[in-house]
PDB file of C-alpha atoms in Angstrom:
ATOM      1  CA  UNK A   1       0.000   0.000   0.000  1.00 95.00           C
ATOM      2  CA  UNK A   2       1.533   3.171  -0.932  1.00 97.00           C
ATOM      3  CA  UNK A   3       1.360   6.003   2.052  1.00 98.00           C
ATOM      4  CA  UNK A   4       3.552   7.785   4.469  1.00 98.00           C
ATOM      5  CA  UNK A   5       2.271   7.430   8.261  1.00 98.00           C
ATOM      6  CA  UNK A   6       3.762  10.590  10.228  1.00 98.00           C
ATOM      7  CA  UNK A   7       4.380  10.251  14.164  1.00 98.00           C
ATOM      8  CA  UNK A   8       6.705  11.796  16.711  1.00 97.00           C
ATOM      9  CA  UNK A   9       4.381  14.675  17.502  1.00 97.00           C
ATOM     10  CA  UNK A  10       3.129  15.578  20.716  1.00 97.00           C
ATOM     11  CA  UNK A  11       2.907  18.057  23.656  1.00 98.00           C
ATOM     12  CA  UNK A  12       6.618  19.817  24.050  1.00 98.00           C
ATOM     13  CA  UNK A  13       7.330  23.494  26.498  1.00 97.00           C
ATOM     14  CA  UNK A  14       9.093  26.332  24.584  1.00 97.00           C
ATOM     15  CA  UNK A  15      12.619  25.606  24.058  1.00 97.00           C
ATOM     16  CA  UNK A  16      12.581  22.029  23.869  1.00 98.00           C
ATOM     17  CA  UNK A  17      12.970  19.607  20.983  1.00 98.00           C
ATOM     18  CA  UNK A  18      11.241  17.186  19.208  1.00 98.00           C
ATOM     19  CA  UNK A  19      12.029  14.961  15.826  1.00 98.00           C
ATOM     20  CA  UNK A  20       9.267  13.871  13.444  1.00 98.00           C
ATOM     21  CA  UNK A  21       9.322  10.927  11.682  1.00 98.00           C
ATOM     22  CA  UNK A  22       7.238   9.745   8.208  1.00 98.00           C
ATOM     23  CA  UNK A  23       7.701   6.431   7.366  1.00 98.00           C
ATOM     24  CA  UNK A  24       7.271   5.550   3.469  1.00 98.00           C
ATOM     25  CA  UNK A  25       5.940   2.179   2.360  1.00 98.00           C
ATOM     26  CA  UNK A  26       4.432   0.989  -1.192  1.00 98.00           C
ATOM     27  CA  UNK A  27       6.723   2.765  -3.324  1.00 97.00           C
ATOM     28  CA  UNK A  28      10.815   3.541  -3.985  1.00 97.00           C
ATOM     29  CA  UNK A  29      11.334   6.207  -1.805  1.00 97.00           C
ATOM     30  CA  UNK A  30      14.597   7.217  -2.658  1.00 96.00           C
ATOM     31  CA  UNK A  31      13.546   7.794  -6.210  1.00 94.00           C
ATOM     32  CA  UNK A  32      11.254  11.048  -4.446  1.00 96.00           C
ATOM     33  CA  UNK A  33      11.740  14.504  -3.531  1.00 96.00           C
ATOM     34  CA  UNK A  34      10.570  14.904  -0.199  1.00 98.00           C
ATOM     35  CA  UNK A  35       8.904  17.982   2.139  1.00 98.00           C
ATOM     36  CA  UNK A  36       7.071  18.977   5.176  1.00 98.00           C
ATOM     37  CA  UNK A  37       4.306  20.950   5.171  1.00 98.00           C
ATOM     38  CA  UNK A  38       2.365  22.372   8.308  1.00 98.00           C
ATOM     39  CA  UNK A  39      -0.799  23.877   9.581  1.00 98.00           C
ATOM     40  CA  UNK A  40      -1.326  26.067  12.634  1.00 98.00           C
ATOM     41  CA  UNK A  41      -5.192  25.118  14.087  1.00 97.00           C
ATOM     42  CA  UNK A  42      -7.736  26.547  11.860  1.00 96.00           C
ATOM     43  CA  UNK A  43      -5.024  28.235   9.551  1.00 98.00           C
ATOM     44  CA  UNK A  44      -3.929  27.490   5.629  1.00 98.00           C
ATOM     45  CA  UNK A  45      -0.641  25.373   4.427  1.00 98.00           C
ATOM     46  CA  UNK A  46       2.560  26.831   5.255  1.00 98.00           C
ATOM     47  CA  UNK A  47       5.538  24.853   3.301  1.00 98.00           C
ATOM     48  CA  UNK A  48       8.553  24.168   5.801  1.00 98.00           C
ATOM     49  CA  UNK A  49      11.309  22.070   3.998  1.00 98.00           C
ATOM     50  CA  UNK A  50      12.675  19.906   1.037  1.00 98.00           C
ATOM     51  CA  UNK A  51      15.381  17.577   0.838  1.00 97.00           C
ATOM     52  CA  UNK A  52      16.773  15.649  -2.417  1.00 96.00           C
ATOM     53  CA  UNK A  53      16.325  12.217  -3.298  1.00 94.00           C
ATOM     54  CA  UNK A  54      19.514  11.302  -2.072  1.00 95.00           C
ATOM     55  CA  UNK A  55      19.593  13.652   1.009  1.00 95.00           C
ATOM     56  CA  UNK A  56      22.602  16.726  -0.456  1.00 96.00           C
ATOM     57  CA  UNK A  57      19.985  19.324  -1.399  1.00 96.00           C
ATOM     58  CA  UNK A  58      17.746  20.762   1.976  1.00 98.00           C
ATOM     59  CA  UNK A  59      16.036  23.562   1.558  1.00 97.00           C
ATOM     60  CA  UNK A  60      14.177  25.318   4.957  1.00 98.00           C
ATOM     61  CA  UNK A  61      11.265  28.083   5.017  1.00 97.00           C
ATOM     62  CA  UNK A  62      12.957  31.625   7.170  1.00 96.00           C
ATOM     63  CA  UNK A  63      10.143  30.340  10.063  1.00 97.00           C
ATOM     64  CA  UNK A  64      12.211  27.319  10.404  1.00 97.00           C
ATOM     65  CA  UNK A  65      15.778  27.904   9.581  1.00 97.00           C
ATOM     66  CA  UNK A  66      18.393  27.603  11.630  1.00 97.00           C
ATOM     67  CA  UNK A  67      16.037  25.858  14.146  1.00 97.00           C
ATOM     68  CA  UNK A  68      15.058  22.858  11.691  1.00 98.00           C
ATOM     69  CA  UNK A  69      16.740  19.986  10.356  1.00 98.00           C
ATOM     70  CA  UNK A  70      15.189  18.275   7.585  1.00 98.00           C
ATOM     71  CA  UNK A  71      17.052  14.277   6.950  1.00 98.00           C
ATOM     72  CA  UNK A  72      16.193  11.159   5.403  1.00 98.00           C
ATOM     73  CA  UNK A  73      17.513   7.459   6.134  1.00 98.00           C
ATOM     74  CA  UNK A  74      16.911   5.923   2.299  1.00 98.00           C
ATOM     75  CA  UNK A  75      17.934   2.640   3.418  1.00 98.00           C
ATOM     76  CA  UNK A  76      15.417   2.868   6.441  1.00 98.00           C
ATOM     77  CA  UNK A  77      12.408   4.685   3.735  1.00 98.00           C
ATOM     78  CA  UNK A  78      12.107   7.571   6.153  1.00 98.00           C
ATOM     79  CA  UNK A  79      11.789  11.067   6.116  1.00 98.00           C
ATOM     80  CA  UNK A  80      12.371  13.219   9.268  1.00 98.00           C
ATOM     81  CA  UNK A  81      12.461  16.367  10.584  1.00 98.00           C
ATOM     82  CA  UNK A  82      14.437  17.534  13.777  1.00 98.00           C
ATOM     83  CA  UNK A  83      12.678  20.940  15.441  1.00 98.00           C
ATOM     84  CA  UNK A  84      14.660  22.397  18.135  1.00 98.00           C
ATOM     85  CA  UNK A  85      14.198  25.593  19.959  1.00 97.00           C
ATOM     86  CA  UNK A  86      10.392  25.321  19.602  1.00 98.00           C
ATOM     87  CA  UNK A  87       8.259  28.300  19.601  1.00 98.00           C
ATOM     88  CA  UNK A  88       4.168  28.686  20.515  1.00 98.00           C
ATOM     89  CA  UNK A  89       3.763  29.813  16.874  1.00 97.00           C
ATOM     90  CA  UNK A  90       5.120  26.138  15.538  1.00 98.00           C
ATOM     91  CA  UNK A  91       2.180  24.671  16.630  1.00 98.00           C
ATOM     92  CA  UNK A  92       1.006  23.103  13.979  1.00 98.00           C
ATOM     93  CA  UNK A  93       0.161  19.589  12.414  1.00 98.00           C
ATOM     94  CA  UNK A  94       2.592  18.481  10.551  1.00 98.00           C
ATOM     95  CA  UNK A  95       2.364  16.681   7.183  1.00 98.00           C
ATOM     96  CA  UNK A  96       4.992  14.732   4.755  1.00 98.00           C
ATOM     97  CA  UNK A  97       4.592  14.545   1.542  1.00 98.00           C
ATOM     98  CA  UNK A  98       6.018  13.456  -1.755  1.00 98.00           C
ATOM     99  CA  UNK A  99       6.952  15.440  -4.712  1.00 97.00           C
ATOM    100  CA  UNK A 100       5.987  13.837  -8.191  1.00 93.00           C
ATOM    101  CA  UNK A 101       6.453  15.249 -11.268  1.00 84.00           C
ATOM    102  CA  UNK A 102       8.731  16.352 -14.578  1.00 77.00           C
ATOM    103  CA  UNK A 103      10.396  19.806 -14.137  1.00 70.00           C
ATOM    104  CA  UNK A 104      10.753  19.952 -18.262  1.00 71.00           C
ATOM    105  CA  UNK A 105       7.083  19.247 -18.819  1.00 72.00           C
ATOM    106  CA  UNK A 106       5.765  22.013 -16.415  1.00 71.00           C
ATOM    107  CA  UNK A 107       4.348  19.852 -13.771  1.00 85.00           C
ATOM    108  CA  UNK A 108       6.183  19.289  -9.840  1.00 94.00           C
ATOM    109  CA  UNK A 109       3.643  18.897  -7.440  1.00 97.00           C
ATOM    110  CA  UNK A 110       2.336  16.782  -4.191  1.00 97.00           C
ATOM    111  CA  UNK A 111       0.782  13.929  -5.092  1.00 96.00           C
ATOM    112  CA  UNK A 112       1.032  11.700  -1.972  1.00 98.00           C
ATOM    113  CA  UNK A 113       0.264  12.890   2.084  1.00 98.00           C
ATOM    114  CA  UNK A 114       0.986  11.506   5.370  1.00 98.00           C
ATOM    115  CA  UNK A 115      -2.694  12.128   7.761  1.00 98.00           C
ATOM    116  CA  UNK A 116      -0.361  14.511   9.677  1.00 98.00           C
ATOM    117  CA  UNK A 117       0.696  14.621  13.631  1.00 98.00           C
ATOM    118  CA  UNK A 118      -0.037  17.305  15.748  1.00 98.00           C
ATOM    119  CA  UNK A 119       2.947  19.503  17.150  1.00 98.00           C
ATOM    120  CA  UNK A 120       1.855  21.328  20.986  1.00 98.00           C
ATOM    121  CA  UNK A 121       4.068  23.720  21.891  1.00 98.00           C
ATOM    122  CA  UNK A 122       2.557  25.187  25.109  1.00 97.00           C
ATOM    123  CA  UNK A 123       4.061  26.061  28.769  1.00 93.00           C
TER     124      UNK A 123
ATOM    125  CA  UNK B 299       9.962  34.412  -2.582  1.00 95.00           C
ATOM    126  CA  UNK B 300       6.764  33.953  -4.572  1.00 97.00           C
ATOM    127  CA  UNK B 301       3.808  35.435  -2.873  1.00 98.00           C
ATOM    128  CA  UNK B 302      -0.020  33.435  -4.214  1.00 98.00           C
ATOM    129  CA  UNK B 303      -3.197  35.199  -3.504  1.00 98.00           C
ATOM    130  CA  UNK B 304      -6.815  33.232  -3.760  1.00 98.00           C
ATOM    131  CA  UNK B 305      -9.581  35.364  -4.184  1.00 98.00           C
ATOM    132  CA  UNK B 306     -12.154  34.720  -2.504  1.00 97.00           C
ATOM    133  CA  UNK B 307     -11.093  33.639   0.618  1.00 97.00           C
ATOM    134  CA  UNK B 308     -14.782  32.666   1.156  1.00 97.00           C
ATOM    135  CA  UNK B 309     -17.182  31.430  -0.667  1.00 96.00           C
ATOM    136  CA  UNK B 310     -21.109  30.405  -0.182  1.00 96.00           C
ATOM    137  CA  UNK B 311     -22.971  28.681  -3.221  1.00 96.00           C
ATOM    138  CA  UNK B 312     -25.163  26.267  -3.882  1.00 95.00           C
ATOM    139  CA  UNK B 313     -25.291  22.459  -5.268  1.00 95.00           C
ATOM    140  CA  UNK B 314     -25.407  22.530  -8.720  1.00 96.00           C
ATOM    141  CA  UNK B 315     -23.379  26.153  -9.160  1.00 96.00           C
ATOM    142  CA  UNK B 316     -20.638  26.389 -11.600  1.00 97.00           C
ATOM    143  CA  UNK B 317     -18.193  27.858  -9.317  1.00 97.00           C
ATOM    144  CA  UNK B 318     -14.735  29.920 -10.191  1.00 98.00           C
ATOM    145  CA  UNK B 319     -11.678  30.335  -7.525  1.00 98.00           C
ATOM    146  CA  UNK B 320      -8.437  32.307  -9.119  1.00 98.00           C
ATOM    147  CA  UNK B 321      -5.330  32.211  -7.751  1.00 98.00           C
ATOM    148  CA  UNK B 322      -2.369  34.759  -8.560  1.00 98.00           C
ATOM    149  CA  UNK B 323       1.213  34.195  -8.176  1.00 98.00           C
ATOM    150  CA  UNK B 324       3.400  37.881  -7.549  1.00 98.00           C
ATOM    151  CA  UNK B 325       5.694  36.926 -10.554  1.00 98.00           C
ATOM    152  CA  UNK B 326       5.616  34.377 -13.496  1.00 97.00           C
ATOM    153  CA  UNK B 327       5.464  30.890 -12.725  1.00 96.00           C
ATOM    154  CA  UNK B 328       4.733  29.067 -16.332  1.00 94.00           C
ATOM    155  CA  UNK B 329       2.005  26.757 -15.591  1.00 93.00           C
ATOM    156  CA  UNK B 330       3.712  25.268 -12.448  1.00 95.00           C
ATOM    157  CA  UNK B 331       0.670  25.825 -10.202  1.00 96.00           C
ATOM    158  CA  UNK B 332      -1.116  23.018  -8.556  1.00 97.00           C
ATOM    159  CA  UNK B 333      -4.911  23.240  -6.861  1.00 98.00           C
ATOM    160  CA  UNK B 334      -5.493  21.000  -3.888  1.00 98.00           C
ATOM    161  CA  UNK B 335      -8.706  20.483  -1.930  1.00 98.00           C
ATOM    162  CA  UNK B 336      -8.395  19.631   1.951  1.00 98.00           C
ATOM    163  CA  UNK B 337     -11.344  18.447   3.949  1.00 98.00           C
ATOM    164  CA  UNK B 338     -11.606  19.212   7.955  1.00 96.00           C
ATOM    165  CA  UNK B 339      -9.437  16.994   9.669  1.00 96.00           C
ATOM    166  CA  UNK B 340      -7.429  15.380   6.302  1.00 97.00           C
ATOM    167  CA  UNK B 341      -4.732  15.497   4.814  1.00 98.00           C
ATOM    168  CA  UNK B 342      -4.944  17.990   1.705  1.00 98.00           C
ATOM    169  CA  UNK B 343      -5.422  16.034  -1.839  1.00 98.00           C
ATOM    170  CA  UNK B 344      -4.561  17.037  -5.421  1.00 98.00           C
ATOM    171  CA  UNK B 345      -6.566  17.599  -7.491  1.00 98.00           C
ATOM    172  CA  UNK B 346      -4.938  19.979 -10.451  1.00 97.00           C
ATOM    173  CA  UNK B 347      -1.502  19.758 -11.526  1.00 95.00           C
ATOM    174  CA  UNK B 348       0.208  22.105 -14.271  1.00 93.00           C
ATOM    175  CA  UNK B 349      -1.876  24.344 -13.834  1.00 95.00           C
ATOM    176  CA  UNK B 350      -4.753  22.232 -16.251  1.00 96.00           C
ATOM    177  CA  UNK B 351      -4.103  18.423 -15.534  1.00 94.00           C
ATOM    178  CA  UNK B 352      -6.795  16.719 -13.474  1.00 96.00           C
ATOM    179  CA  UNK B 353      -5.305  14.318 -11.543  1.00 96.00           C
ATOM    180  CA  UNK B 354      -5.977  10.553 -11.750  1.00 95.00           C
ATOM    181  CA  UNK B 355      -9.528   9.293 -10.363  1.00 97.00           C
ATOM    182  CA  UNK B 356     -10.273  13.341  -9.454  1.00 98.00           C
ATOM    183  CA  UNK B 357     -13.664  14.232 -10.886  1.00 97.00           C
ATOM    184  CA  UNK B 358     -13.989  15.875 -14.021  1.00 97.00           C
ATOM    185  CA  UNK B 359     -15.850  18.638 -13.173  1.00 97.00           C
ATOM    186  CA  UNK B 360     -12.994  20.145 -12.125  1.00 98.00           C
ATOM    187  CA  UNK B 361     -10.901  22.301 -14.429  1.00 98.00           C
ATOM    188  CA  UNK B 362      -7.875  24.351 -14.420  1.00 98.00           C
ATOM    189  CA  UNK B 363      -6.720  26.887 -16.516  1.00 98.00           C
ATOM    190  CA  UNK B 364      -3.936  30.040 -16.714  1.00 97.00           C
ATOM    191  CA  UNK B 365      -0.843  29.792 -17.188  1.00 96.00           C
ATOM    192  CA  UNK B 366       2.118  33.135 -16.265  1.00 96.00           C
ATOM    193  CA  UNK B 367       0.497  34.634 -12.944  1.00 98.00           C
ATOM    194  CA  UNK B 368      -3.223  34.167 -12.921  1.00 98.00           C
ATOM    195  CA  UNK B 369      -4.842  30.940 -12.727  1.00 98.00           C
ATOM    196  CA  UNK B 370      -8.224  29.386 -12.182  1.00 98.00           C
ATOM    197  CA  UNK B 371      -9.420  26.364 -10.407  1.00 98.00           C
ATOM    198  CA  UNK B 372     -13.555  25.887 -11.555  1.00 98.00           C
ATOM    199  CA  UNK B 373     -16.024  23.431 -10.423  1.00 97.00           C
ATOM    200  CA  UNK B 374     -18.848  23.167 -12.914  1.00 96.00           C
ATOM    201  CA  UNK B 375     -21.677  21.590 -11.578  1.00 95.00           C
ATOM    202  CA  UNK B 376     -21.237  21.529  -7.447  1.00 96.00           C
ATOM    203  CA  UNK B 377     -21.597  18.094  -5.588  1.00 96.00           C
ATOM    204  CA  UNK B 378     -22.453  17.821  -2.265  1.00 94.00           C
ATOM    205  CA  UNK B 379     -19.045  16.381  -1.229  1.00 95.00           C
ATOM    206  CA  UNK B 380     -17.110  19.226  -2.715  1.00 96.00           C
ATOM    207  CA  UNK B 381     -17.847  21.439   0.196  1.00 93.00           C
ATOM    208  CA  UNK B 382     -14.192  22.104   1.130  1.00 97.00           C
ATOM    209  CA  UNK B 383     -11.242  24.480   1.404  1.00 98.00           C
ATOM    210  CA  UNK B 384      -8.577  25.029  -1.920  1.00 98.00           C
ATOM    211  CA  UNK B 385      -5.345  25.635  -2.434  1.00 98.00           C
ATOM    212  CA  UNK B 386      -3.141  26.953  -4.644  1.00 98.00           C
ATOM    213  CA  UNK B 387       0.696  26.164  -4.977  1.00 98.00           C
ATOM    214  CA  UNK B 388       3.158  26.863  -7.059  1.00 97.00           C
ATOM    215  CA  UNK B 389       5.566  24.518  -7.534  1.00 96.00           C
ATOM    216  CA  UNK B 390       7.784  27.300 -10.257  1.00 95.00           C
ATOM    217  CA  UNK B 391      10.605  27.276  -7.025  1.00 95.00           C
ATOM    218  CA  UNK B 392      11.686  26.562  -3.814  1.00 94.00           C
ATOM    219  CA  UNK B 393      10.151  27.761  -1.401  1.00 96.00           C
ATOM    220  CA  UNK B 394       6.933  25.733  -2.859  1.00 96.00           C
ATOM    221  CA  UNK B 395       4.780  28.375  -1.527  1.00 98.00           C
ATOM    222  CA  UNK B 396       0.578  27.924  -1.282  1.00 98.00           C
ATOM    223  CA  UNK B 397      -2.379  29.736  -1.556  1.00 98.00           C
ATOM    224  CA  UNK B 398      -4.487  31.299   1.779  1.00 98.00           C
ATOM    225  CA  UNK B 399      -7.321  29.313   0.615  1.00 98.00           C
ATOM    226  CA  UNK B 400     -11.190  29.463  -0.529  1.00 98.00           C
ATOM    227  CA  UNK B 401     -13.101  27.982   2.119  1.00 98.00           C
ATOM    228  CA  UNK B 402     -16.313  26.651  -0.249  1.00 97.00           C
ATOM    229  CA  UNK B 403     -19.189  26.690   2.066  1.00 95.00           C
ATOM    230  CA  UNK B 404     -22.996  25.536   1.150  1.00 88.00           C
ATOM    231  CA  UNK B 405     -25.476  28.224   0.801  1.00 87.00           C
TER     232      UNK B 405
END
């Protein structure tokens, strides 16, 4: 079955750390561009970070950078993201997903989600 | 960065109403703009890629069209299970940046 289950997520204080995990199954995932994408409660999609098939090429979003760390274990077909220094405002859920697409043709886009795990930050 | 701006943020209509949602992107971005409908509580799902290609087993009364900075996502004949929220994203560069949203509520 192709999907990506998310977990790690959970109630953290300000300052602390926490590392999110999203397990692949059902398809070559180191043949995939992969990001993380979150969602404050009743907010829109705010993209956080990329990384390249093979891991070389991260790229973060200014909310994140410098606090974020965005990895993948190929061999392991996992995606996940370290947050330290957590802040109120990074309460969010927090979705994986998989880019698809050709560049030449016009066409990169998400075409597979995780269901997303819920980030607290809160004294 | 590349800033994307829905219009209307909010929208009330009816089953049956051919509805229109456009999306513009603050510079060019080809036709790399994808449309993606989330439902309360899910995970958001494509439904538009390249700006005019519906995505596999995604109804076809939805439509996408535009193509530099202004885009359109259009629903022609509203089904009950359509009442969602849309997105916009372009996928032109990195950061892949998205859309506020159109919340489509039932009138």
């Amino acid at each position: 079955q192709v999907q990506l289950v998310e977990s790690g997520g959970g109630v953290v204080q300000p300052g602390r750390s926490l590392r999110l995990s999203c397990a692949a199954s059902g398809f070559t995932f180191s043949s995939y561009v992969m990001h993380w994408v979150r969602q404050a409660p009743g907010k829109g999609l705010v993209w956080v970070a990329v990384i390249s098939y093979d891991g070389s090429n991260k790229y973060y979003a200014d909310s994140v950078k410098g606090r974020s760390t965005i990895s993948r274990d190929n061999s392991k077909n996992t995606l996940y993201l370290q947050m330290n220094s957590l802040r109120v405002e990074d309460t969010a859920v927090y979705y994986c997903a998989r880019e698809t697409g050709i560049a030449a043709a016009g066409s990169r886009y998400f075409d597979l989600w995780g269901r997303g795990t819920l980030v607290t930050v809160s004294s | 960065d590349i800033q994307m701006t829905q219009s209307p943020s909010s929208l009330s209509a009816s089953v049956g109403d051919r509805v229109t949602i456009t999306c513009r992107a603050s510079q060019s971005i080809s036709s790399y703009l994808n449309w993606y409908q989330q439902k309360p509580g899910k995970a958001p799902n494509l439904l538009i890629y390249g700006a005019s290609s519906l995505q596999s087993g995604v109804p076809s009364r939805f439509s996408g069209s535009g193509s530099g900075t202004d885009f359109t996502l259009t629903i022609s004949s509203l089904q009950p299970e359509d009442f969602a929220t849309y997105y916009c994203q372009q996928s032109y560069s990195t950061p892949r940046t998205f859309g506020q949203g159109t919340k489509l509520e039932i009138k």
